[in-house]
PDB file of C-alpha atoms in Angstrom:
ATOM      1  CA  UNK A   1     114.606  76.937  99.365  1.00 50.00           C
ATOM      2  CA  UNK A   2     111.345  78.272  99.834  1.00 61.00           C
ATOM      3  CA  UNK A   3     109.464  81.153  98.241  1.00 69.00           C
ATOM      4  CA  UNK A   4     112.646  83.562  99.910  1.00 70.00           C
ATOM      5  CA  UNK A   5     116.171  82.677  98.974  1.00 71.00           C
ATOM      6  CA  UNK A   6     117.910  85.276 100.814  1.00 72.00           C
ATOM      7  CA  UNK A   7     121.250  83.283  99.969  1.00 71.00           C
ATOM      8  CA  UNK A   8     123.313  85.687  97.665  1.00 78.00           C
ATOM      9  CA  UNK A   9     125.361  88.670  98.748  1.00 78.00           C
ATOM     10  CA  UNK A  10     125.136  92.191  97.050  1.00 75.00           C
ATOM     11  CA  UNK A  11     128.587  94.507  96.397  1.00 72.00           C
ATOM     12  CA  UNK A  12     128.294  97.868  95.938  1.00 66.00           C
ATOM     13  CA  UNK A  13     128.776  99.593  92.675  1.00 60.00           C
ATOM     14  CA  UNK A  14     132.117 101.476  92.589  1.00 58.00           C
ATOM     15  CA  UNK A  15     132.679 104.329  90.633  1.00 53.00           C
ATOM     16  CA  UNK A  16     132.482 103.410  86.809  1.00 51.00           C
ATOM     17  CA  UNK A  17     131.489 100.145  87.182  1.00 52.00           C
ATOM     18  CA  UNK A  18     128.177 100.048  85.247  1.00 52.00           C
ATOM     19  CA  UNK A  19     125.758  97.571  86.113  1.00 49.00           C
ATOM     20  CA  UNK A  20     127.678  96.031  89.032  1.00 46.00           C
ATOM     21  CA  UNK A  21     125.815  95.850  92.217  1.00 55.00           C
ATOM     22  CA  UNK A  22     122.374  96.677  91.106  1.00 63.00           C
ATOM     23  CA  UNK A  23     119.605  94.780  92.112  1.00 72.00           C
ATOM     24  CA  UNK A  24     117.269  94.418  89.168  1.00 72.00           C
ATOM     25  CA  UNK A  25     113.872  92.875  88.569  1.00 71.00           C
ATOM     26  CA  UNK A  26     115.949  89.948  87.485  1.00 74.00           C
ATOM     27  CA  UNK A  27     117.633  89.766  90.966  1.00 80.00           C
ATOM     28  CA  UNK A  28     113.994  90.310  92.787  1.00 80.00           C
ATOM     29  CA  UNK A  29     112.749  87.012  91.049  1.00 78.00           C
ATOM     30  CA  UNK A  30     115.636  84.966  91.751  1.00 81.00           C
ATOM     31  CA  UNK A  31     114.965  85.575  95.825  1.00 82.00           C
ATOM     32  CA  UNK A  32     111.934  85.217  94.947  1.00 81.00           C
ATOM     33  CA  UNK A  33     111.157  82.554  92.340  1.00 80.00           C
ATOM     34  CA  UNK A  34     107.496  81.446  93.010  1.00 79.00           C
ATOM     35  CA  UNK A  35     104.261  83.366  91.771  1.00 78.00           C
ATOM     36  CA  UNK A  36     103.155  83.587  95.825  1.00 82.00           C
ATOM     37  CA  UNK A  37      99.643  85.763  95.608  1.00 90.00           C
ATOM     38  CA  UNK A  38      99.361  86.809  98.579  1.00 91.00           C
ATOM     39  CA  UNK A  39      96.555  87.926 100.701  1.00 92.00           C
ATOM     40  CA  UNK A  40      95.805  89.559 104.240  1.00 93.00           C
ATOM     41  CA  UNK A  41      93.826  87.326 106.619  1.00 94.00           C
ATOM     42  CA  UNK A  42      92.290  87.912 110.235  1.00 95.00           C
ATOM     43  CA  UNK A  43      93.672  85.755 112.087  1.00 96.00           C
ATOM     44  CA  UNK A  44      93.923  84.789 116.410  1.00 97.00           C
ATOM     45  CA  UNK A  45      97.163  84.823 117.767  1.00 97.00           C
ATOM     46  CA  UNK A  46      97.211  81.446 118.879  1.00 97.00           C
ATOM     47  CA  UNK A  47      97.209  80.406 115.434  1.00 97.00           C
ATOM     48  CA  UNK A  48      99.767  82.763 113.910  1.00 97.00           C
ATOM     49  CA  UNK A  49     101.851  81.250 116.777  1.00 96.00           C
ATOM     50  CA  UNK A  50     101.391  77.669 116.517  1.00 96.00           C
ATOM     51  CA  UNK A  51     101.833  77.888 112.489  1.00 96.00           C
ATOM     52  CA  UNK A  52     104.892  79.749 112.893  1.00 95.00           C
ATOM     53  CA  UNK A  53     105.873  77.447 115.482  1.00 94.00           C
ATOM     54  CA  UNK A  54     105.122  74.233 113.395  1.00 94.00           C
ATOM     55  CA  UNK A  55     106.759  76.020 110.546  1.00 93.00           C
ATOM     56  CA  UNK A  56     110.153  75.859 112.238  1.00 91.00           C
ATOM     57  CA  UNK A  57     110.136  72.718 114.220  1.00 88.00           C
ATOM     58  CA  UNK A  58     112.332  70.477 111.766  1.00 87.00           C
ATOM     59  CA  UNK A  59     114.818  73.564 111.695  1.00 86.00           C
ATOM     60  CA  UNK A  60     115.181  73.105 115.266  1.00 87.00           C
ATOM     61  CA  UNK A  61     116.351  69.675 115.286  1.00 83.00           C
ATOM     62  CA  UNK A  62     119.550  68.442 115.674  1.00 83.00           C
ATOM     63  CA  UNK A  63     120.907  68.250 112.727  1.00 87.00           C
ATOM     64  CA  UNK A  64     118.425  70.396 111.025  1.00 83.00           C
ATOM     65  CA  UNK A  65     116.338  69.339 108.731  1.00 84.00           C
ATOM     66  CA  UNK A  66     115.515  71.361 105.628  1.00 80.00           C
ATOM     67  CA  UNK A  67     112.129  72.663 104.782  1.00 77.00           C
ATOM     68  CA  UNK A  68     110.635  74.630 102.198  1.00 76.00           C
ATOM     69  CA  UNK A  69     107.677  75.838 104.430  1.00 86.00           C
ATOM     70  CA  UNK A  70     109.461  78.179 107.470  1.00 88.00           C
ATOM     71  CA  UNK A  71     107.636  80.708 108.206  1.00 91.00           C
ATOM     72  CA  UNK A  72     108.982  83.950 107.820  1.00 87.00           C
ATOM     73  CA  UNK A  73     108.330  87.170 109.896  1.00 91.00           C
ATOM     74  CA  UNK A  74     108.151  90.897 109.464  1.00 89.00           C
ATOM     75  CA  UNK A  75     110.630  92.505 112.050  1.00 89.00           C
ATOM     76  CA  UNK A  76     107.066  93.956 113.890  1.00 92.00           C
ATOM     77  CA  UNK A  77     107.137  90.184 115.466  1.00 95.00           C
ATOM     78  CA  UNK A  78     109.369  89.305 118.410  1.00 96.00           C
ATOM     79  CA  UNK A  79     109.712  85.655 118.433  1.00 96.00           C
ATOM     80  CA  UNK A  80     111.866  83.147 120.649  1.00 94.00           C
ATOM     81  CA  UNK A  81     112.521  80.213 122.381  1.00 91.00           C
ATOM     82  CA  UNK A  82     113.344  79.185 125.680  1.00 84.00           C
ATOM     83  CA  UNK A  83     116.768  77.082 124.666  1.00 83.00           C
ATOM     84  CA  UNK A  84     118.546  76.322 121.810  1.00 79.00           C
ATOM     85  CA  UNK A  85     117.444  72.882 122.042  1.00 78.00           C
ATOM     86  CA  UNK A  86     113.514  73.863 122.039  1.00 80.00           C
ATOM     87  CA  UNK A  87     111.320  72.983 119.315  1.00 82.00           C
ATOM     88  CA  UNK A  88     108.393  75.424 120.104  1.00 82.00           C
ATOM     89  CA  UNK A  89     108.652  78.769 120.635  1.00 90.00           C
ATOM     90  CA  UNK A  90     106.706  81.865 120.989  1.00 93.00           C
ATOM     91  CA  UNK A  91     105.738  85.114 120.237  1.00 96.00           C
ATOM     92  CA  UNK A  92     106.536  87.719 122.412  1.00 96.00           C
ATOM     93  CA  UNK A  93     105.480  90.552 120.746  1.00 96.00           C
ATOM     94  CA  UNK A  94     103.360  92.352 117.665  1.00 96.00           C
ATOM     95  CA  UNK A  95     104.265  95.747 117.016  1.00 93.00           C
ATOM     96  CA  UNK A  96     105.736  96.487 120.264  1.00 94.00           C
ATOM     97  CA  UNK A  97     102.983  95.338 121.928  1.00 96.00           C
ATOM     98  CA  UNK A  98     102.508  92.508 124.281  1.00 97.00           C
ATOM     99  CA  UNK A  99     101.576  89.009 122.084  1.00 97.00           C
ATOM    100  CA  UNK A 100      97.741  88.060 122.974  1.00 97.00           C
ATOM    101  CA  UNK A 101      96.430  84.757 121.901  1.00 96.00           C
ATOM    102  CA  UNK A 102      93.402  85.602 121.416  1.00 96.00           C
ATOM    103  CA  UNK A 103      93.535  89.086 120.049  1.00 97.00           C
ATOM    104  CA  UNK A 104      92.539  88.808 115.949  1.00 97.00           C
ATOM    105  CA  UNK A 105      95.673  90.089 114.159  1.00 97.00           C
ATOM    106  CA  UNK A 106      95.974  91.005 110.483  1.00 95.00           C
ATOM    107  CA  UNK A 107      98.295  88.229 108.549  1.00 95.00           C
ATOM    108  CA  UNK A 108      99.602  88.707 105.125  1.00 92.00           C
ATOM    109  CA  UNK A 109     100.583  85.348 103.619  1.00 92.00           C
ATOM    110  CA  UNK A 110     100.957  82.958 100.825  1.00 91.00           C
ATOM    111  CA  UNK A 111      96.821  82.293 100.049  1.00 93.00           C
ATOM    112  CA  UNK A 112      98.205  78.400  98.732  1.00 92.00           C
ATOM    113  CA  UNK A 113      98.795  78.354 102.334  1.00 93.00           C
ATOM    114  CA  UNK A 114      95.416  77.798 103.277  1.00 94.00           C
ATOM    115  CA  UNK A 115      94.958  75.593 100.242  1.00 92.00           C
ATOM    116  CA  UNK A 116      97.334  72.890 101.652  1.00 92.00           C
ATOM    117  CA  UNK A 117     100.598  74.146 100.533  1.00 91.00           C
ATOM    118  CA  UNK A 118     103.510  73.103 102.933  1.00 91.00           C
ATOM    119  CA  UNK A 119     100.962  71.343 104.894  1.00 94.00           C
ATOM    120  CA  UNK A 120     101.141  73.547 107.741  1.00 95.00           C
ATOM    121  CA  UNK A 121      98.697  71.760 110.111  1.00 96.00           C
ATOM    122  CA  UNK A 122      97.650  74.380 112.846  1.00 96.00           C
ATOM    123  CA  UNK A 123      96.940  76.887 109.978  1.00 96.00           C
ATOM    124  CA  UNK A 124      94.885  74.231 107.474  1.00 97.00           C
ATOM    125  CA  UNK A 125      92.943  73.023 110.673  1.00 97.00           C
ATOM    126  CA  UNK A 126      92.114  76.542 111.773  1.00 97.00           C
ATOM    127  CA  UNK A 127      91.278  77.632 107.783  1.00 95.00           C
ATOM    128  CA  UNK A 128      88.504  74.634 107.538  1.00 95.00           C
ATOM    129  CA  UNK A 129      86.973  75.037 110.879  1.00 95.00           C
ATOM    130  CA  UNK A 130      86.386  78.737 110.893  1.00 94.00           C
ATOM    131  CA  UNK A 131      85.213  78.192 106.957  1.00 93.00           C
ATOM    132  CA  UNK A 132      87.511  80.425 105.225  1.00 92.00           C
ATOM    133  CA  UNK A 133      88.307  79.922 101.798  1.00 88.00           C
ATOM    134  CA  UNK A 134      90.022  82.691  99.271  1.00 88.00           C
ATOM    135  CA  UNK A 135      91.177  82.456  96.205  1.00 88.00           C
ATOM    136  CA  UNK A 136      94.858  82.732  94.906  1.00 85.00           C
ATOM    137  CA  UNK A 137      93.168  85.022  92.016  1.00 84.00           C
ATOM    138  CA  UNK A 138      92.445  87.818  94.535  1.00 83.00           C
ATOM    139  CA  UNK A 139      95.603  88.342  95.634  1.00 87.00           C
ATOM    140  CA  UNK A 140      98.871  90.002  94.809  1.00 85.00           C
ATOM    141  CA  UNK A 141     102.135  88.985  93.314  1.00 85.00           C
ATOM    142  CA  UNK A 142     104.756  89.375  96.431  1.00 82.00           C
ATOM    143  CA  UNK A 143     107.059  90.811  93.606  1.00 83.00           C
ATOM    144  CA  UNK A 144     105.097  93.262  92.866  1.00 84.00           C
ATOM    145  CA  UNK A 145     104.254  94.140  96.570  1.00 84.00           C
ATOM    146  CA  UNK A 146     107.749  94.550  96.923  1.00 83.00           C
ATOM    147  CA  UNK A 147     108.122  96.906  94.013  1.00 83.00           C
ATOM    148  CA  UNK A 148     105.373  98.991  94.917  1.00 86.00           C
ATOM    149  CA  UNK A 149     106.428  99.717  98.332  1.00 84.00           C
ATOM    150  CA  UNK A 150     109.798 101.134  97.686  1.00 83.00           C
ATOM    151  CA  UNK A 151     108.627 103.135  94.845  1.00 86.00           C
ATOM    152  CA  UNK A 152     105.260 104.238  97.547  1.00 86.00           C
ATOM    153  CA  UNK A 153     108.838 105.463  99.459  1.00 84.00           C
ATOM    154  CA  UNK A 154     109.910 107.874  97.684  1.00 84.00           C
ATOM    155  CA  UNK A 155     106.909 109.918  97.946  1.00 88.00           C
ATOM    156  CA  UNK A 156     107.741 110.716 101.778  1.00 81.00           C
ATOM    157  CA  UNK A 157     110.920 111.870 100.624  1.00 82.00           C
ATOM    158  CA  UNK A 158     110.548 113.942  97.807  1.00 86.00           C
ATOM    159  CA  UNK A 159     109.646 116.942  99.262  1.00 85.00           C
ATOM    160  CA  UNK A 160     106.416 119.175  99.343  1.00 88.00           C
ATOM    161  CA  UNK A 161     103.942 119.388  96.720  1.00 91.00           C
ATOM    162  CA  UNK A 162     104.550 123.248  96.056  1.00 92.00           C
ATOM    163  CA  UNK A 163     108.470 122.406  95.361  1.00 92.00           C
ATOM    164  CA  UNK A 164     107.372 119.461  93.260  1.00 93.00           C
ATOM    165  CA  UNK A 165     104.999 121.129  91.351  1.00 94.00           C
ATOM    166  CA  UNK A 166     107.549 123.696  89.304  1.00 94.00           C
ATOM    167  CA  UNK A 167     104.401 125.922  87.371  1.00 94.00           C
ATOM    168  CA  UNK A 168     102.326 125.904  90.431  1.00 94.00           C
ATOM    169  CA  UNK A 169      99.465 124.363  87.883  1.00 95.00           C
ATOM    170  CA  UNK A 170      98.414 121.782  90.661  1.00 94.00           C
ATOM    171  CA  UNK A 171      99.276 118.509  89.017  1.00 96.00           C
ATOM    172  CA  UNK A 172     102.722 116.946  89.096  1.00 96.00           C
ATOM    173  CA  UNK A 173     103.585 115.711  85.853  1.00 96.00           C
ATOM    174  CA  UNK A 174     106.783 113.186  84.897  1.00 94.00           C
ATOM    175  CA  UNK A 175     108.584 115.573  84.167  1.00 92.00           C
ATOM    176  CA  UNK A 176     108.432 117.264  87.174  1.00 95.00           C
ATOM    177  CA  UNK A 177     108.501 113.853  89.257  1.00 94.00           C
ATOM    178  CA  UNK A 178     111.691 113.121  87.273  1.00 91.00           C
ATOM    179  CA  UNK A 179     113.384 116.121  87.917  1.00 91.00           C
ATOM    180  CA  UNK A 180     112.522 115.542  91.868  1.00 91.00           C
ATOM    181  CA  UNK A 181     114.085 112.131  92.170  1.00 88.00           C
ATOM    182  CA  UNK A 182     117.221 113.696  89.884  1.00 89.00           C
ATOM    183  CA  UNK A 183     117.472 116.551  92.311  1.00 87.00           C
ATOM    184  CA  UNK A 184     117.032 113.539  95.451  1.00 85.00           C
ATOM    185  CA  UNK A 185     119.302 110.907  94.186  1.00 81.00           C
ATOM    186  CA  UNK A 186     122.089 113.637  92.602  1.00 83.00           C
ATOM    187  CA  UNK A 187     121.254 111.907  88.927  1.00 81.00           C
ATOM    188  CA  UNK A 188     121.655 113.099  85.466  1.00 82.00           C
ATOM    189  CA  UNK A 189     117.995 113.059  83.685  1.00 75.00           C
ATOM    190  CA  UNK A 190     120.508 114.244  80.221  1.00 81.00           C
ATOM    191  CA  UNK A 191     122.497 111.677  80.856  1.00 83.00           C
ATOM    192  CA  UNK A 192     121.785 108.418  78.923  1.00 81.00           C
ATOM    193  CA  UNK A 193     122.915 106.304  81.495  1.00 78.00           C
ATOM    194  CA  UNK A 194     121.168 108.045  84.208  1.00 80.00           C
ATOM    195  CA  UNK A 195     117.907 108.415  82.194  1.00 82.00           C
ATOM    196  CA  UNK A 196     117.592 104.797  82.164  1.00 80.00           C
ATOM    197  CA  UNK A 197     117.310 104.476  85.334  1.00 78.00           C
ATOM    198  CA  UNK A 198     115.160 107.434  86.026  1.00 84.00           C
ATOM    199  CA  UNK A 199     112.664 106.017  83.284  1.00 85.00           C
ATOM    200  CA  UNK A 200     112.239 103.020  85.640  1.00 82.00           C
ATOM    201  CA  UNK A 201     111.517 105.237  88.655  1.00 84.00           C
ATOM    202  CA  UNK A 202     109.271 107.491  87.723  1.00 90.00           C
ATOM    203  CA  UNK A 203     107.225 104.684  85.722  1.00 90.00           C
ATOM    204  CA  UNK A 204     107.292 102.826  89.328  1.00 88.00           C
ATOM    205  CA  UNK A 205     106.929 105.949  91.465  1.00 91.00           C
ATOM    206  CA  UNK A 206     104.196 107.521  89.297  1.00 94.00           C
ATOM    207  CA  UNK A 207     102.080 104.165  89.181  1.00 92.00           C
ATOM    208  CA  UNK A 208     101.675 103.860  93.134  1.00 92.00           C
ATOM    209  CA  UNK A 209     100.191 107.482  93.701  1.00 94.00           C
ATOM    210  CA  UNK A 210      98.219 108.024  89.912  1.00 95.00           C
ATOM    211  CA  UNK A 211      95.255 106.716  90.960  1.00 93.00           C
ATOM    212  CA  UNK A 212      92.586 108.018  88.143  1.00 95.00           C
ATOM    213  CA  UNK A 213      95.045 106.912  85.821  1.00 94.00           C
ATOM    214  CA  UNK A 214      95.574 110.328  84.610  1.00 95.00           C
ATOM    215  CA  UNK A 215      99.447 110.348  83.814  1.00 94.00           C
ATOM    216  CA  UNK A 216     100.234 112.748  86.321  1.00 96.00           C
ATOM    217  CA  UNK A 217      99.535 113.005  90.520  1.00 96.00           C
ATOM    218  CA  UNK A 218      97.402 115.860  91.866  1.00 95.00           C
ATOM    219  CA  UNK A 219      97.245 116.847  95.848  1.00 93.00           C
ATOM    220  CA  UNK A 220      94.686 114.280  96.844  1.00 93.00           C
ATOM    221  CA  UNK A 221      96.736 111.422  94.959  1.00 94.00           C
ATOM    222  CA  UNK A 222     100.022 112.953  96.159  1.00 92.00           C
ATOM    223  CA  UNK A 223      98.945 113.476 100.362  1.00 90.00           C
ATOM    224  CA  UNK A 224      97.420 109.596 100.346  1.00 90.00           C
ATOM    225  CA  UNK A 225     100.300 109.029  98.645  1.00 89.00           C
ATOM    226  CA  UNK A 226     102.528 110.763 101.212  1.00 83.00           C
ATOM    227  CA  UNK A 227     100.761 109.256 104.199  1.00 83.00           C
ATOM    228  CA  UNK A 228     100.730 105.616 103.396  1.00 79.00           C
ATOM    229  CA  UNK A 229     104.392 106.366 102.556  1.00 72.00           C
ATOM    230  CA  UNK A 230     104.655 107.635 106.186  1.00 65.00           C
ATOM    231  CA  UNK A 231     104.251 103.977 107.280  1.00 44.00           C
ATOM    232  CA  UNK A 232     106.659 102.612 105.082  1.00 40.00           C
ATOM    233  CA  UNK A 233     110.228 101.471 106.537  1.00 37.00           C
ATOM    234  CA  UNK A 234     112.526 101.953 102.982  1.00 39.00           C
ATOM    235  CA  UNK A 235     113.754 105.382 102.593  1.00 39.00           C
ATOM    236  CA  UNK A 236     116.060 105.504  99.670  1.00 41.00           C
ATOM    237  CA  UNK A 237     118.226 109.101 100.096  1.00 43.00           C
ATOM    238  CA  UNK A 238     121.163 107.966  97.174  1.00 44.00           C
ATOM    239  CA  UNK A 239     121.800 106.355  93.544  1.00 42.00           C
ATOM    240  CA  UNK A 240     123.145 103.344  95.377  1.00 45.00           C
ATOM    241  CA  UNK A 241     120.047 102.901  97.460  1.00 43.00           C
ATOM    242  CA  UNK A 242     117.597 102.619  94.568  1.00 40.00           C
ATOM    243  CA  UNK A 243     120.470 100.650  92.626  1.00 42.00           C
ATOM    244  CA  UNK A 244     120.163  97.459  95.086  1.00 41.00           C
ATOM    245  CA  UNK A 245     116.726  97.655  93.356  1.00 38.00           C
ATOM    246  CA  UNK A 246     116.775  98.337  89.679  1.00 40.00           C
TER     247      UNK A 246
END
């Protein structure tokens, strides 16, 4: 239950097994079935800790109770409990630094939580007291964020601008991007099967870097994408890595 299911295992593709093991966008929609619009808010540490603890109380009971409102944390946040019996836990560190209840953190979350979804009392009390109001229309769907993040990570792993700009005209075209991806993942762009996957890849990877919509990527756009990609953890390096997503 909840916005992230994560209850399916995906097998690796075997040689000659066309399609099996590929993680498609349809799979992503199954894992994240709702159109959750995400937003980023400046939040005091004490509110974050209280909201997470409140959302997990039902799961800590004996026997555990199902609750779709359980909040997930990224791997930059370390959250723990004193014992297996405790309902309330606490945040130990964020981003490798000791947690500070009074510090303001940038927190990404479904905007609907601030508008009453799952009735997270600490979060709603803080939103009301601080006068915080956000419209879901101003957020971005979480599935799109996943796809963009994965696509963006390629720019940090495809080589230098000079290597990708084969004709030296100062821009990276779709054809040049396709060749760079083919080399990186060992795909054959002359193959009907591989060319289908390459089209998806080029569409997504070009879209996150082509800021001006020209259909190409210049040096400024390349450096901006590469700089942003430097903070991403996903680094696809084989055909199977991307097949888990397409």
